[in-house]
Structure formats: structure tokens, C-alpha cells
Short mmCIF file of C-alpha atoms in Angstrom, two decimals:
data_model
loop_
_atom_site.label_atom_id
_atom_site.label_comp_id
_atom_site.label_asym_id
_atom_site.label_seq_id
_atom_site.Cartn_x
_atom_site.Cartn_y
_atom_site.Cartn_z
CA MET A 1 -45.60 -26.13 -0.89
CA ARG A 2 -42.99 -23.63 0.47
CA LEU A 3 -44.15 -20.00 0.15
CA VAL A 4 -42.36 -17.15 -1.62
CA PRO A 5 -41.88 -14.10 0.14
CA ALA A 6 -43.45 -11.13 -1.49
CA ALA A 7 -40.26 -9.45 -2.35
CA VAL A 8 -38.95 -12.82 -3.92
CA ALA A 9 -42.37 -13.19 -6.13
CA LEU A 10 -42.11 -9.58 -7.32
CA ALA A 11 -38.36 -10.45 -8.60
CA LEU A 12 -39.36 -13.16 -10.50
CA VAL A 13 -41.76 -11.30 -12.63
CA ALA A 14 -39.35 -8.04 -12.92
CA PRO A 15 -37.18 -7.78 -15.91
CA LEU A 16 -34.33 -6.60 -13.93
CA PRO A 17 -34.73 -7.62 -10.02
CA VAL A 18 -33.14 -4.91 -7.84
CA ALA A 19 -31.90 -7.58 -5.63
CA ALA A 20 -29.97 -9.71 -8.29
CA GLN A 21 -27.92 -6.52 -8.58
CA SER A 22 -24.61 -7.68 -6.86
CA CYS A 23 -22.48 -4.83 -7.69
CA GLY A 24 -22.34 -1.69 -10.04
CA GLY A 25 -24.99 -0.03 -12.03
CA ASP A 26 -27.26 2.83 -10.82
CA PHE A 27 -26.26 3.42 -7.12
CA GLY A 28 -30.12 4.17 -5.91
CA ARG A 29 -31.31 0.93 -7.81
CA PHE A 30 -28.43 -0.92 -6.08
CA VAL A 31 -29.71 0.21 -2.76
CA GLU A 32 -32.90 -0.43 -3.73
CA GLY A 33 -31.97 -3.92 -3.79
CA LEU A 34 -29.99 -3.94 -0.56
CA ARG A 35 -33.34 -2.84 1.22
CA ALA A 36 -35.30 -5.70 -0.57
CA GLU A 37 -32.66 -8.47 0.41
CA ALA A 38 -32.62 -6.80 4.02
CA GLN A 39 -36.34 -7.44 4.32
CA GLY A 40 -36.04 -10.86 2.55
CA ARG A 41 -33.33 -11.66 5.28
CA GLY A 42 -36.40 -10.96 7.98
CA HIS A 43 -35.55 -7.34 9.22
CA ALA A 44 -38.34 -5.45 9.99
CA ALA A 45 -39.22 -2.78 7.11
CA ALA A 46 -39.19 0.39 9.18
CA GLY A 47 -35.88 -0.43 10.78
CA VAL A 48 -34.75 -1.22 7.08
CA THR A 49 -35.74 2.32 5.70
CA ALA A 50 -34.42 4.17 8.55
CA PHE A 51 -31.11 2.35 8.26
CA PHE A 52 -30.68 3.09 4.42
CA ARG A 53 -32.35 6.87 4.62
CA GLY A 54 -29.78 9.34 3.26
CA VAL A 55 -26.95 6.53 2.26
CA GLN A 56 -24.33 8.33 -0.38
CA GLN A 57 -21.99 6.96 -2.40
CA ASP A 58 -18.63 8.38 -1.38
CA PRO A 59 -15.80 9.07 -4.24
CA ALA A 60 -13.19 9.53 -1.44
CA VAL A 61 -13.59 5.68 -0.58
CA ILE A 62 -13.08 4.21 -3.96
CA ARG A 63 -9.90 7.06 -4.42
CA ALA A 64 -8.51 5.41 -1.09
CA ASP A 65 -9.03 1.76 -2.25
CA ARG A 66 -7.01 2.67 -5.17
CA ALA A 67 -4.29 4.74 -3.63
CA GLN A 68 -2.47 2.29 -0.89
CA GLY A 69 1.08 3.31 -2.40
CA ILE A 70 2.52 2.72 1.03
CA PHE A 71 2.12 -1.12 0.45
CA GLN A 72 4.05 -1.04 -2.42
CA ARG A 73 7.24 -0.08 -0.30
CA PRO A 74 9.83 -2.52 0.88
CA PHE A 75 9.99 -3.85 4.51
CA THR A 76 12.86 -1.72 5.62
CA ASP A 77 11.41 1.34 4.23
CA PHE A 78 8.00 0.82 5.38
CA ALA A 79 8.82 -0.58 8.79
CA ARG A 80 10.97 2.66 9.50
CA ARG A 81 8.11 4.76 8.36
CA LEU A 82 5.59 2.98 10.58
CA ILE A 83 7.76 2.46 14.15
CA SER A 84 8.58 5.52 15.29
CA GLN A 85 10.14 6.49 18.70
CA ASN A 86 6.99 8.16 19.61
CA ARG A 87 5.19 5.08 18.88
CA MET A 88 7.88 3.06 20.87
CA ASP A 89 7.15 5.32 23.71
CA ASN A 90 3.71 5.37 23.64
CA GLY A 91 3.37 1.88 23.54
CA ARG A 92 5.11 1.13 26.38
CA ARG A 93 3.17 3.67 28.34
CA MET A 94 -0.17 2.12 27.03
CA ALA A 95 1.33 -1.23 27.89
CA GLU A 96 1.44 0.17 31.79
CA ARG A 97 -1.68 1.99 31.82
CA HIS A 98 -3.45 -0.63 30.68
CA ARG A 99 -1.89 -3.56 32.15
CA ALA A 100 -5.12 -4.84 34.28
CA ILE A 101 -6.82 -5.01 30.44
CA PHE A 102 -3.62 -6.73 28.83
CA ASP A 103 -3.24 -8.99 31.76
CA ARG A 104 -7.42 -10.13 31.33
CA ALA A 105 -6.62 -10.28 27.82
CA GLU A 106 -3.77 -12.85 27.95
CA ARG A 107 -5.30 -14.66 30.93
CA GLU A 108 -8.81 -15.00 29.32
CA TYR A 109 -7.90 -15.02 25.66
CA GLY A 110 -4.42 -15.86 25.08
CA ALA A 111 -3.53 -13.23 22.99
CA SER A 112 -0.35 -11.41 23.10
CA ARG A 113 -0.19 -7.95 24.81
CA TRP A 114 2.69 -6.92 22.42
CA ILE A 115 0.58 -7.99 19.06
CA LEU A 116 -2.40 -6.25 20.26
CA LEU A 117 -0.10 -3.34 21.37
CA ALA A 118 1.16 -3.47 17.69
CA PHE A 119 -2.04 -3.24 15.65
CA TRP A 120 -3.52 -0.93 18.19
CA ALA A 121 -0.52 1.48 17.38
CA PHE A 122 -0.56 0.95 13.38
CA GLU A 123 -4.53 0.71 13.23
CA THR A 124 -5.40 4.09 15.18
CA ASP A 125 -2.38 5.48 17.06
CA PHE A 126 -3.72 3.81 20.27
CA GLY A 127 -7.47 5.20 19.43
CA GLY A 128 -6.22 9.15 18.45
CA PHE A 129 -7.45 8.59 14.93
CA GLN A 130 -9.98 6.30 14.17
CA GLY A 131 -11.16 7.68 10.75
CA ASP A 132 -13.84 9.96 9.63
CA PHE A 133 -15.54 8.36 6.94
CA ASN A 134 -19.15 7.26 6.97
CA THR A 135 -18.88 3.79 7.96
CA LEU A 136 -22.21 2.90 6.13
CA ASN A 137 -21.26 4.98 3.10
CA ALA A 138 -17.95 3.49 2.92
CA LEU A 139 -19.49 -0.15 3.14
CA VAL A 140 -22.35 0.79 0.66
CA THR A 141 -19.81 2.37 -1.82
CA LEU A 142 -17.37 -0.57 -1.83
CA ALA A 143 -20.24 -3.26 -2.22
CA HIS A 144 -21.44 -1.41 -5.15
CA ASP A 145 -18.02 -1.04 -6.62
CA CYS A 146 -17.64 -4.45 -8.76
CA ARG A 147 -13.88 -4.92 -7.43
CA ARG A 148 -14.50 -6.72 -3.99
CA PRO A 149 -18.04 -6.95 -3.71
CA ASP A 150 -18.23 -10.43 -1.98
CA LEU A 151 -16.45 -8.88 0.91
CA PHE A 152 -18.08 -5.65 1.53
CA ARG A 153 -21.75 -6.74 0.85
CA PRO A 154 -22.35 -8.93 3.89
CA GLN A 155 -21.02 -6.23 6.03
CA ILE A 156 -23.79 -4.29 5.18
CA PHE A 157 -26.25 -6.52 6.70
CA ALA A 158 -24.11 -6.97 9.84
CA ALA A 159 -23.92 -3.50 10.49
CA LEU A 160 -27.82 -3.67 10.28
CA GLN A 161 -27.65 -6.15 12.84
CA LEU A 162 -25.51 -3.82 14.96
CA TYR A 163 -27.95 -1.15 14.47
CA GLU A 164 -30.77 -2.87 15.38
CA ARG A 165 -28.94 -3.53 18.81
CA GLY A 166 -28.06 -0.14 19.35
CA ASP A 167 -24.52 -0.43 18.70
CA PHE A 168 -24.20 1.23 15.11
CA ASP A 169 -25.49 4.69 14.21
CA PRO A 170 -25.71 4.93 10.28
CA ARG A 171 -25.73 8.83 10.39
CA THR A 172 -22.81 9.37 13.14
CA THR A 173 -21.05 5.98 12.87
CA THR A 174 -17.51 7.01 11.15
CA GLY A 175 -14.50 4.96 10.71
CA ALA A 176 -11.64 3.74 8.08
CA TRP A 177 -12.35 4.38 4.54
CA ALA A 178 -12.65 0.12 4.44
CA GLY A 179 -15.65 0.21 6.74
CA GLU A 180 -13.48 -0.72 9.89
CA ILE A 181 -14.65 0.53 13.07
CA GLY A 182 -13.03 1.47 16.48
CA MET A 183 -9.31 1.73 18.01
CA VAL A 184 -8.72 -1.66 16.42
CA GLN A 185 -10.38 -1.19 13.22
CA LYS A 186 -12.86 -4.31 12.90
CA LEU A 187 -15.57 -4.73 10.25
CA PRO A 188 -18.91 -4.97 11.40
CA ALA A 189 -18.98 -8.81 10.87
CA ASP A 190 -16.32 -9.25 13.35
CA ILE A 191 -17.61 -7.41 15.97
CA LEU A 192 -21.09 -9.37 15.80
CA ALA A 193 -19.01 -12.73 16.39
CA HIS A 194 -16.22 -11.44 18.44
CA GLY A 195 -16.97 -8.33 20.08
CA VAL A 196 -16.51 -8.10 23.83
CA ASP A 197 -18.31 -5.85 26.66
CA GLY A 198 -14.93 -5.27 28.39
CA ASP A 199 -16.08 -2.82 30.64
CA GLY A 200 -19.37 -3.89 31.69
CA ASP A 201 -21.66 -1.35 30.67
CA GLY A 202 -24.21 -3.19 28.69
CA ARG A 203 -22.62 -2.30 25.08
CA VAL A 204 -19.41 -3.42 22.88
CA ASP A 205 -18.27 0.33 21.98
CA LEU A 206 -14.79 -0.40 19.90
CA ARG A 207 -14.73 3.42 19.43
CA GLY A 208 -14.70 4.71 23.19
CA SER A 209 -13.96 1.76 25.37
CA VAL A 210 -10.51 0.71 25.46
CA ALA A 211 -11.43 -2.44 27.43
CA ASP A 212 -14.06 -3.40 24.57
CA ALA A 213 -11.73 -2.29 22.01
CA LEU A 214 -8.45 -4.66 23.00
CA LEU A 215 -10.49 -7.62 24.62
CA SER A 216 -12.60 -7.85 21.04
CA GLY A 217 -9.03 -7.96 19.36
CA ALA A 218 -7.91 -10.84 21.95
CA ASN A 219 -11.00 -12.71 21.08
CA LEU A 220 -10.63 -11.96 17.37
CA LEU A 221 -7.00 -13.07 17.63
CA ARG A 222 -8.11 -16.14 19.30
CA SER A 223 -10.61 -16.97 16.79
CA PHE A 224 -7.79 -17.02 14.13
CA GLY A 225 -5.98 -20.09 15.93
CA TRP A 226 -3.36 -17.71 18.01
CA GLN A 227 -1.47 -20.19 20.30
CA ALA A 228 -1.22 -18.52 24.03
CA GLY A 229 2.55 -18.48 25.09
CA GLN A 230 4.05 -19.36 21.80
CA PRO A 231 6.56 -17.10 19.86
CA TRP A 232 5.47 -15.56 16.23
CA LEU A 233 8.88 -13.92 14.98
CA HIS A 234 12.69 -13.89 15.71
CA GLU A 235 15.48 -12.17 13.87
CA ILE A 236 17.73 -14.55 12.48
CA VAL A 237 21.48 -14.35 11.27
CA VAL A 238 21.36 -16.85 7.46
CA PRO A 239 24.38 -18.48 5.98
CA ALA A 240 25.31 -17.14 2.43
CA ASP A 241 25.24 -20.87 1.31
CA LEU A 242 21.47 -21.39 2.06
CA ASP A 243 19.03 -23.13 -0.12
CA TRP A 244 17.26 -20.03 -0.69
CA SER A 245 14.34 -22.12 -2.41
CA LEU A 246 13.43 -23.03 1.05
CA THR A 247 12.60 -19.63 2.09
CA GLY A 248 9.10 -18.29 2.41
CA ILE A 249 6.08 -19.04 4.61
CA ASP A 250 4.90 -21.76 2.61
CA THR A 251 7.88 -24.19 3.66
CA GLU A 252 8.00 -25.28 7.11
CA LEU A 253 11.04 -27.35 8.69
CA THR A 254 11.78 -27.82 12.47
CA VAL A 255 13.92 -25.31 14.16
CA ALA A 256 16.56 -27.80 14.64
CA GLU A 257 16.61 -28.70 10.96
CA TRP A 258 17.00 -24.76 10.07
CA GLU A 259 19.96 -24.82 12.87
CA ARG A 260 21.67 -27.65 10.77
CA ARG A 261 21.50 -25.64 7.83
CA GLY A 262 23.37 -22.86 9.66
CA VAL A 263 20.79 -20.73 10.40
CA ARG A 264 21.11 -18.96 14.03
CA ALA A 265 19.50 -16.43 16.45
CA ARG A 266 20.63 -12.85 15.91
CA HIS A 267 19.98 -12.35 19.17
CA GLY A 268 18.75 -14.29 22.25
CA SER A 269 18.02 -17.84 21.53
CA LEU A 270 15.54 -19.76 19.24
CA PRO A 271 12.55 -22.01 20.31
CA ALA A 272 12.57 -25.32 21.10
CA GLY A 273 14.21 -27.23 18.20
CA THR A 274 10.93 -29.55 17.71
CA MET A 275 9.04 -26.09 16.77
CA ARG A 276 8.00 -26.00 12.86
CA ALA A 277 8.90 -22.61 11.61
CA SER A 278 9.70 -20.90 8.10
CA VAL A 279 12.64 -18.52 7.15
CA ILE A 280 11.60 -15.48 5.41
CA ILE A 281 13.75 -12.86 3.63
CA PRO A 282 11.35 -10.06 2.80
CA GLU A 283 14.25 -8.12 0.55
CA GLY A 284 16.09 -11.05 -0.74
CA ARG A 285 19.30 -13.06 0.66
CA ASN A 286 21.22 -9.78 1.45
CA GLY A 287 18.60 -8.36 3.64
CA PRO A 288 17.06 -8.81 6.76
CA ALA A 289 16.07 -12.06 7.94
CA PHE A 290 13.44 -13.40 10.29
CA MET A 291 12.18 -17.01 11.33
CA THR A 292 8.30 -17.25 11.48
CA PHE A 293 6.13 -19.54 13.91
CA PRO A 294 2.55 -20.83 13.71
CA ASN A 295 1.62 -17.83 15.31
CA PHE A 296 2.66 -15.48 12.45
CA ARG A 297 0.35 -16.95 10.28
CA THR A 298 -2.81 -16.41 11.92
CA LEU A 299 -1.88 -12.42 11.67
CA PHE A 300 -2.68 -12.71 7.85
CA GLU A 301 -6.20 -13.17 8.87
CA TRP A 302 -6.20 -9.53 10.38
CA ASN A 303 -4.22 -8.16 6.98
CA GLN A 304 -3.46 -9.78 4.32
CA SER A 305 -0.63 -7.76 3.28
CA PHE A 306 2.59 -9.66 3.87
CA THR A 307 4.51 -6.26 4.63
CA TYR A 308 2.14 -5.08 7.08
CA VAL A 309 1.61 -8.28 9.09
CA LEU A 310 5.73 -8.66 9.30
CA THR A 311 5.74 -5.04 10.10
CA THR A 312 3.36 -5.66 12.77
CA ALA A 313 4.91 -9.01 14.22
CA TYR A 314 8.38 -7.12 14.23
CA PHE A 315 7.23 -3.74 16.20
CA ALA A 316 5.20 -6.48 18.73
CA THR A 317 8.91 -8.09 19.21
CA ARG A 318 10.53 -4.57 19.69
CA LEU A 319 7.82 -3.72 22.18
CA ALA A 320 8.83 -6.72 24.29
CA GLY A 321 12.34 -5.87 24.30
CA ALA A 322 13.89 -6.72 20.80
CA PRO A 323 16.49 -4.72 19.38
CA VAL A 324 16.34 -2.96 16.04
CA PHE A 325 16.59 -5.35 13.02
CA ASP A 326 20.08 -5.32 10.87
CA PRO A 327 18.75 -4.30 7.46
CA ARG A 328 21.97 -5.58 6.01
CA ASN A 329 22.31 -4.47 1.93
CA PRO A 330 19.44 -5.75 -0.04
CA GLU A 331 19.93 -5.76 -3.62
CA PRO A 332 17.65 -2.74 -4.94
CA GLY A 333 13.97 -3.61 -5.71
CA LEU A 334 11.56 -2.56 -8.50
CA ASP A 335 9.60 0.72 -8.54
CA GLN A 336 5.92 0.53 -8.93
CA ASP A 337 5.96 0.43 -12.69
CA GLN A 338 8.75 -2.07 -12.87
CA MET A 339 6.72 -4.23 -10.57
CA ARG A 340 3.52 -3.93 -12.61
CA GLU A 341 5.64 -4.82 -15.78
CA LEU A 342 6.95 -8.19 -14.01
CA GLN A 343 3.63 -8.86 -12.96
CA ARG A 344 2.42 -8.64 -16.51
CA ARG A 345 5.05 -10.79 -17.75
CA LEU A 346 4.79 -13.40 -15.15
CA ALA A 347 0.93 -13.35 -15.83
CA ALA A 348 2.03 -13.83 -19.41
CA ARG A 349 3.72 -17.06 -18.57
CA GLY A 350 0.65 -18.34 -16.78
CA TYR A 351 1.53 -17.33 -13.07
CA ASP A 352 -1.27 -15.99 -10.62
CA VAL A 353 0.03 -12.92 -9.43
CA GLY A 354 -2.92 -12.14 -7.55
CA GLY A 355 -3.34 -9.07 -10.13
CA VAL A 356 -1.20 -6.65 -11.67
CA ASP A 357 -1.19 -3.91 -8.76
CA GLY A 358 2.36 -3.04 -8.44
CA ILE A 359 2.76 -4.47 -4.59
CA LEU A 360 4.89 -7.64 -4.03
CA GLY A 361 2.50 -9.93 -2.71
CA ALA A 362 2.37 -13.34 -1.67
CA ARG A 363 1.33 -14.56 -5.12
CA THR A 364 3.84 -12.31 -6.75
CA ARG A 365 6.56 -13.87 -4.41
CA ALA A 366 5.55 -17.42 -4.85
CA ALA A 367 5.52 -16.58 -8.69
CA VAL A 368 9.11 -14.87 -8.74
CA GLN A 369 10.92 -17.83 -6.59
CA ASP A 370 9.43 -20.46 -9.21
CA ILE A 371 10.95 -18.59 -12.24
CA GLN A 372 14.11 -17.81 -10.36
CA LYS A 373 14.41 -21.89 -9.82
CA ARG A 374 13.63 -22.36 -13.47
CA PHE A 375 16.25 -19.78 -14.87
CA GLY A 376 18.95 -21.10 -12.04
CA LEU A 377 19.16 -18.23 -9.95
CA PRO A 378 19.11 -17.74 -6.25
CA ALA A 379 15.49 -18.55 -5.64
CA ASP A 380 15.19 -16.13 -2.98
CA ALA A 381 11.68 -14.44 -4.13
CA TRP A 382 13.05 -10.98 -4.43
CA PRO A 383 12.37 -9.54 -7.52
CA THR A 384 15.18 -7.09 -9.16
CA VAL A 385 15.91 -5.25 -12.31
CA ALA A 386 18.11 -8.09 -13.70
CA LEU A 387 14.87 -10.55 -13.15
CA LEU A 388 12.62 -8.08 -15.19
CA ASN A 389 14.92 -8.04 -17.68
CA ARG A 390 15.61 -11.59 -17.98
CA LEU A 391 11.87 -11.75 -18.22
#
């Protein structure tokens, strides 16, 4: 007969077991449920008590989660805001200053130094600002909030493991509002699984050690499937008569097949003709255009925002020597209220747009492209006022 742990036995007879509260409700009761679950997972009671002592709900975390307005901006605007001359200059300085670490990242993990530099720049301005939210409070607050509890609840127990090995202080560890820690902003579970003691001091310190932070980021990239020495993005010129329904990251042709359709490199040359690639036009057929390769897809494991990932990938090419992209002359897009109305109208037609949030994410783009095809419009996945009125 399998023995039932005491905490579970009590839960079986309680009218509302604390450990069963997956999110929401009384915050204190929720934390008690976390404590019970932690002990049920085998963590020592004294350590669990010390870990959760003083944990507080942080309303500022919820406000930050609901106010990610920058992700609603079109690619050109977003990229211009994030990629300053100062960041370009600092990126090149950091590439030289930490050349030995980047050499090691490429040699041991196959990770591109330029991608690591781009993430390091955007996440924390090369470690200059790593966030001032108490990490445990942020994680427990977001796990209690019922928007994405499945993402954040496991991170609490990962942070507990880091605490038990001496790499996390629940009172003093700070980071981003979403619980990420360190120069490259990683969640506790990622630090547990892919953290690297790059400087050999016996600890994984993503906040204070450049070597630990960058090599942990490199190890994480490798775990996503990043292929050493392979391209990720190249700016292109597209013909006016391209079949726009073929654009988007969900469609892949060989480079040679794209070239037969009139696609060409705007600068330099494209990779071998046999390589699989997608054509993305983030602001429609009259805006900038890029060819992406399998490595580009892996970056969505780091961040799921299409605009953020594209901007990071593009910035990495700039650091590697590519010229500034040609913004061309895209048709004006939708503002936040119009985007929400578009999403509501698409959802009413049965499309899964990933929620009415005013952000042109991957699901909304796919829905827009499909409805454009149905209406006989150029299927470039770029929503306009004309399309909104048509709906």
C-alpha cells in the first residue's frame, strides 16, 4: 500500500484544500498552498518556511504585466526605439572587451556572439539595469494572478531549489517584473537547467558575472536548437508580383525557390540555395522585407513577441556589419483600439487570435492573412483600416 503524505492526507478531508488553489482567491491562503506543495515535493519544512517568510503580493507587477504598450508598435518604430547609436557603439565595445567569453560561447555552445550581444543589450543594456522588482514577490504575484499561472507557478519551486543551493536570496534577489534574473534575464527554471559557472568560482551568478551570464545564455540558445555557424536573418528585396500568401514564418521554401520567384538579397548574398527559408514582411508588402532561416525560429523560445524577436535578430545582423534596413513606405497600420476591434471581429468569425490584446501577434497575423485570401486581397498579413472596415 502506498503511503499518503500527511499534507496530502489533510487535504483529502479539508473542505477547500490549500494546495488545490491553483490561482486567485485569498493571497495568504494561496501562499500557504505553495508551502504545502513545496513540502509535498520533499523540501525541508524549515527551508520552506524561511523561503516564503515575508513574501508579498506586488500590485506593480500586475500593472507592468498589463501595460506592455511598446509591443503594440510596428516593427520600424519598435526597432528605431530600441536600436540607438549608443547601443550600437556599446555593443561593439562589449564585443571587443569580452572577446574571450564570446569566443568560448561560440566554441563550446555554438551560439552566435551577435545574437548574445543583441539580447544582452535589449534585456538589460549590457547589465546596466537588471530590474528592481523583488523576484520572489513577482513570481508569487504572477502565479496567484489567473492570467498565466501555469507559466509562473513552476518558477517558484525552481527559485526554491536555487535558494537551497545558495544561488537565490528571497529577500534581496531582484530582477524584471516577470521574474527574470540577471544580465540576460532568465527565469529560475532556465538557470537551474542551463546555468553555467563561466568564471569558475563555484556559483552561477547571472547578476554579477559577465562570464556566467553570457555562457548561460549561450547554453540556453543551444538547448533551443540553435545551429552553430548558420544564418538567422537577411534583408531582401521582393518583387511587386510575389505571391504574398507564401510570406510568413509558417511557410518555408528553399532559397533557390525564393530566388526563382524574384526575391534577392538587398546587400551581400543569400545562403546556399538548398537552405530552407521564410520571407517575412512585418509591415506588409510595401514595407521592409527579410528572409529568415531555421535559427530565427529558435529565438521565439527566448521571447514570444514577433516584433521583439525580429528586432533582436536584425540588431544582431547590424552588430555583425549589415547596413540599416530599408523601411520603404508601408500602408498605415492600426492603432491599439482598432487592433482590438479587428481581433474582436476576427474572433467572431471563428479565428483564434490569441486574445483581444491590441497586439499584432503570430495568431492575429495568421488570421489576417487567411481573411485577406478569402476576400481576394493581397495576403500579406498586414491589417489596415480598409480591412477593418471590410470586416
